[in-house]
């Protein structure tokens, strides 16, 4: 039962080989039956590894962890409506990506991998670099040239080799794919172990709500590591009989880069080529998300929807959230702008959960630029 399975040709592979794509070139998922022993979970440390038997790492000794997770679920007021917000900007590296990195680098250690490569708009690169530092695994990170300085510094201070790549975010992904021909690809978009880390968001929320699912989750989406992880997590809890429904997923994209929104709204069979423009939301500006169809299926199956927000809405929301004492990065404010938009159609007692995905301190130049305008 515990195996990789190809989304396209359905080939299966052992989880014990260092593999991140199928021989046919397509994307892999993991078939895995998680176990939830609620009594055991309750007695453990408040970290994401309290769901140990629901995470596909075999040997305890291989776990690479900084006791991350179980972030506070804060009550934040949006024009009179209380939204519960997971504060994942408080992770060790300043973004939710630590969830995926902890599981993926644990797996890399389990496989005896000596070197990994990853491409990122910055945050996933920071997370993979930090966990590689702890695991003593060599690490090459590819990022676009215009990535925020805070993220560039962080990646290098962790000891990773930084490859600033000219051109678009897509050119960065291509450069990493080339490097991944010889080294293990610790990709948050290709490698399914990452999703089995981000899924702990769903476990934590349900536990924090006394093992109840919210009605709705509002989440940012670029490559979908968060939307897909959440979808997997909620469905694992549903299948285990712990919750009796899964939440609607409302996925937020930037107006300037919204291929998934377009495909969803227009009922397209393929993710369309789009004319990507610059956006404050650098973390979700993904023109060619490789799991695009899977993301759309997940949102559809959850009875959810896509929302787009423009830079002016992101700016307004960022300022409003910071004035409440939460310092988040502009990408993260795309989600809060999405919350404001969604509330126009929410019903009065709808239980809505969302997330702060990244810390403001990472994007000082962008934050200062927003202040000066
Ligand atoms: C702060 C922040 N929020 C959201 C996202 C979106 O995550 P994903 O691309 O996996 O959908 C990212 C990705 O880098 C990010 O850095
Ligand atoms: Zn295949």
mmCIF file with all atom_site columns, N, CA and C and ligand atoms in Angstrom, residues 96-97 121 123 151 188 220-226 283-284 286 329 331-332 357-358, ligand 1:
data_model
loop_
_atom_site.group_PDB
_atom_site.id
_atom_site.type_symbol
_atom_site.label_atom_id
_atom_site.label_alt_id
_atom_site.label_comp_id
_atom_site.label_asym_id
_atom_site.label_entity_id
_atom_site.label_seq_id
_atom_site.pdbx_PDB_ins_code
_atom_site.Cartn_x
_atom_site.Cartn_y
_atom_site.Cartn_z
_atom_site.occupancy
_atom_site.B_iso_or_equiv
_atom_site.pdbx_formal_charge
_atom_site.auth_seq_id
_atom_site.auth_comp_id
_atom_site.auth_asym_id
_atom_site.auth_atom_id
_atom_site.pdbx_PDB_model_num
ATOM   1  N N  . UNK A 1 96  ? 5.355  28.997 5.917   1.00 0.00 ? 96  UNK A N  1
ATOM   2  C CA . UNK A 1 96  ? 4.728  27.676 6.089   1.00 0.00 ? 96  UNK A CA 1
ATOM   3  C C  . UNK A 1 96  ? 5.515  26.555 5.417   1.00 0.00 ? 96  UNK A C  1
ATOM   4  N N  . UNK A 1 97  ? 6.488  26.912 4.562   1.00 0.00 ? 97  UNK A N  1
ATOM   5  C CA . UNK A 1 97  ? 7.206  25.900 3.784   1.00 0.00 ? 97  UNK A CA 1
ATOM   6  C C  . UNK A 1 97  ? 7.987  24.938 4.677   1.00 0.00 ? 97  UNK A C  1
ATOM   7  N N  . UNK A 1 121 ? 10.545 30.646 -5.353  1.00 0.00 ? 121 UNK A N  1
ATOM   8  C CA . UNK A 1 121 ? 10.471 32.108 -5.405  1.00 0.00 ? 121 UNK A CA 1
ATOM   9  C C  . UNK A 1 121 ? 11.153 32.680 -4.168  1.00 0.00 ? 121 UNK A C  1
ATOM   10 N N  . UNK A 1 123 ? 10.882 31.387 -0.514  1.00 0.00 ? 123 UNK A N  1
ATOM   11 C CA . UNK A 1 123 ? 10.562 30.792 0.783   1.00 0.00 ? 123 UNK A CA 1
ATOM   12 C C  . UNK A 1 123 ? 10.823 29.287 0.857   1.00 0.00 ? 123 UNK A C  1
ATOM   13 N N  . UNK A 1 151 ? 15.335 36.870 1.644   1.00 0.00 ? 151 UNK A N  1
ATOM   14 C CA . UNK A 1 151 ? 15.313 35.432 1.332   1.00 0.00 ? 151 UNK A CA 1
ATOM   15 C C  . UNK A 1 151 ? 16.670 34.985 0.763   1.00 0.00 ? 151 UNK A C  1
ATOM   16 N N  . UNK A 1 188 ? 9.185  21.477 -4.156  1.00 0.00 ? 188 UNK A N  1
ATOM   17 C CA . UNK A 1 188 ? 7.891  21.546 -3.470  1.00 0.00 ? 188 UNK A CA 1
ATOM   18 C C  . UNK A 1 188 ? 6.741  21.363 -4.449  1.00 0.00 ? 188 UNK A C  1
ATOM   19 N N  . UNK A 1 220 ? -3.671 30.711 -0.262  1.00 0.00 ? 220 UNK A N  1
ATOM   20 C CA . UNK A 1 220 ? -3.011 31.222 -1.470  1.00 0.00 ? 220 UNK A CA 1
ATOM   21 C C  . UNK A 1 220 ? -2.603 30.050 -2.359  1.00 0.00 ? 220 UNK A C  1
ATOM   22 N N  . UNK A 1 221 ? -2.508 30.287 -3.669  1.00 0.00 ? 221 UNK A N  1
ATOM   23 C CA . UNK A 1 221 ? -2.058 29.200 -4.539  1.00 0.00 ? 221 UNK A CA 1
ATOM   24 C C  . UNK A 1 221 ? -1.171 29.693 -5.671  1.00 0.00 ? 221 UNK A C  1
ATOM   25 N N  . UNK A 1 222 ? 0.000  29.062 -5.755  1.00 0.00 ? 222 UNK A N  1
ATOM   26 C CA . UNK A 1 222 ? 0.922  29.288 -6.866  1.00 0.00 ? 222 UNK A CA 1
ATOM   27 C C  . UNK A 1 222 ? 1.183  27.924 -7.479  1.00 0.00 ? 222 UNK A C  1
ATOM   28 N N  . UNK A 1 223 ? 2.121  27.188 -6.880  1.00 0.00 ? 223 UNK A N  1
ATOM   29 C CA . UNK A 1 223 ? 2.373  25.803 -7.293  1.00 0.00 ? 223 UNK A CA 1
ATOM   30 C C  . UNK A 1 223 ? 1.452  24.814 -6.575  1.00 0.00 ? 223 UNK A C  1
ATOM   31 N N  . UNK A 1 224 ? 0.745  25.284 -5.566  1.00 0.00 ? 224 UNK A N  1
ATOM   32 C CA . UNK A 1 224 ? -0.271 24.449 -4.927  1.00 0.00 ? 224 UNK A CA 1
ATOM   33 C C  . UNK A 1 224 ? 0.214  23.575 -3.784  1.00 0.00 ? 224 UNK A C  1
ATOM   34 N N  . UNK A 1 225 ? 1.422  23.817 -3.263  1.00 0.00 ? 225 UNK A N  1
ATOM   35 C CA . UNK A 1 225 ? 1.902  22.926 -2.194  1.00 0.00 ? 225 UNK A CA 1
ATOM   36 C C  . UNK A 1 225 ? 1.013  23.050 -0.960  1.00 0.00 ? 225 UNK A C  1
ATOM   37 N N  . UNK A 1 226 ? 0.412  24.203 -0.800  1.00 0.00 ? 226 UNK A N  1
ATOM   38 C CA . UNK A 1 226 ? -0.440 24.372 0.376   1.00 0.00 ? 226 UNK A CA 1
ATOM   39 C C  . UNK A 1 226 ? -1.865 23.891 0.136   1.00 0.00 ? 226 UNK A C  1
ATOM   40 N N  . UNK A 1 283 ? 5.399  35.201 -4.310  1.00 0.00 ? 283 UNK A N  1
ATOM   41 C CA . UNK A 1 283 ? 5.356  33.773 -3.938  1.00 0.00 ? 283 UNK A CA 1
ATOM   42 C C  . UNK A 1 283 ? 4.304  32.966 -4.679  1.00 0.00 ? 283 UNK A C  1
ATOM   43 N N  . UNK A 1 284 ? 3.291  33.645 -5.211  1.00 0.00 ? 284 UNK A N  1
ATOM   44 C CA . UNK A 1 284 ? 2.256  32.882 -5.921  1.00 0.00 ? 284 UNK A CA 1
ATOM   45 C C  . UNK A 1 284 ? 2.242  33.191 -7.419  1.00 0.00 ? 284 UNK A C  1
ATOM   46 N N  . UNK A 1 286 ? 3.096  32.053 -10.273 1.00 0.00 ? 286 UNK A N  1
ATOM   47 C CA . UNK A 1 286 ? 3.518  30.842 -10.989 1.00 0.00 ? 286 UNK A CA 1
ATOM   48 C C  . UNK A 1 286 ? 2.663  30.719 -12.249 1.00 0.00 ? 286 UNK A C  1
ATOM   49 N N  . UNK A 1 329 ? 4.331  39.219 4.881   1.00 0.00 ? 329 UNK A N  1
ATOM   50 C CA . UNK A 1 329 ? 4.896  39.678 3.608   1.00 0.00 ? 329 UNK A CA 1
ATOM   51 C C  . UNK A 1 329 ? 3.783  39.908 2.579   1.00 0.00 ? 329 UNK A C  1
ATOM   52 N N  . UNK A 1 331 ? 3.074  38.712 -0.340  1.00 0.00 ? 331 UNK A N  1
ATOM   53 C CA . UNK A 1 331 ? 2.414  37.504 -0.881  1.00 0.00 ? 331 UNK A CA 1
ATOM   54 C C  . UNK A 1 331 ? 1.332  37.027 0.074   1.00 0.00 ? 331 UNK A C  1
ATOM   55 N N  . UNK A 1 332 ? 1.652  37.072 1.345   1.00 0.00 ? 332 UNK A N  1
ATOM   56 C CA . UNK A 1 332 ? 0.732  36.591 2.373   1.00 0.00 ? 332 UNK A CA 1
ATOM   57 C C  . UNK A 1 332 ? -0.526 37.465 2.438   1.00 0.00 ? 332 UNK A C  1
ATOM   58 N N  . UNK A 1 357 ? 1.027  33.135 5.537   1.00 0.00 ? 357 UNK A N  1
ATOM   59 C CA . UNK A 1 357 ? 2.014  32.169 5.022   1.00 0.00 ? 357 UNK A CA 1
ATOM   60 C C  . UNK A 1 357 ? 3.464  32.596 5.178   1.00 0.00 ? 357 UNK A C  1
ATOM   61 N N  . UNK A 1 358 ? 3.720  33.935 5.222   1.00 0.00 ? 358 UNK A N  1
ATOM   62 C CA . UNK A 1 358 ? 5.129  34.347 5.254   1.00 0.00 ? 358 UNK A CA 1
ATOM   63 C C  . UNK A 1 358 ? 5.353  35.612 6.069   1.00 0.00 ? 358 UNK A C  1
HETATM 64 C C1 . LIG B 2 .   ? 4.504  33.479 1.432   1.00 0.00 ? 1   LIG B C1 1
HETATM 65 C C2 . LIG B 2 .   ? 3.972  32.470 0.458   1.00 0.00 ? 1   LIG B C2 1
HETATM 66 N N1 . LIG B 2 .   ? 2.651  32.246 0.416   1.00 0.00 ? 1   LIG B N1 1
HETATM 67 C C3 . LIG B 2 .   ? 2.132  31.357 -0.450  1.00 0.00 ? 1   LIG B C3 1
HETATM 68 C C4 . LIG B 2 .   ? 2.899  30.636 -1.335  1.00 0.00 ? 1   LIG B C4 1
HETATM 69 C C5 . LIG B 2 .   ? 2.248  29.701 -2.300  1.00 0.00 ? 1   LIG B C5 1
HETATM 70 O O1 . LIG B 2 .   ? 2.613  28.360 -2.186  1.00 0.00 ? 1   LIG B O1 1
HETATM 71 P P1 . LIG B 2 .   ? 2.490  27.389 -3.426  1.00 0.00 ? 1   LIG B P1 1
HETATM 72 O O2 . LIG B 2 .   ? 3.331  27.952 -4.554  1.00 0.00 ? 1   LIG B O2 1
HETATM 73 O O3 . LIG B 2 .   ? 3.015  26.089 -2.988  1.00 0.00 ? 1   LIG B O3 1
HETATM 74 O O4 . LIG B 2 .   ? 1.057  27.332 -3.833  1.00 0.00 ? 1   LIG B O4 1
HETATM 75 C C6 . LIG B 2 .   ? 4.284  30.826 -1.320  1.00 0.00 ? 1   LIG B C6 1
HETATM 76 C C7 . LIG B 2 .   ? 5.166  30.052 -2.229  1.00 0.00 ? 1   LIG B C7 1
HETATM 77 O O5 . LIG B 2 .   ? 6.331  30.310 -2.351  1.00 0.00 ? 1   LIG B O5 1
HETATM 78 C C8 . LIG B 2 .   ? 4.824  31.780 -0.407  1.00 0.00 ? 1   LIG B C8 1
HETATM 79 O O6 . LIG B 2 .   ? 6.149  32.008 -0.368  1.00 0.00 ? 1   LIG B O6 1
#
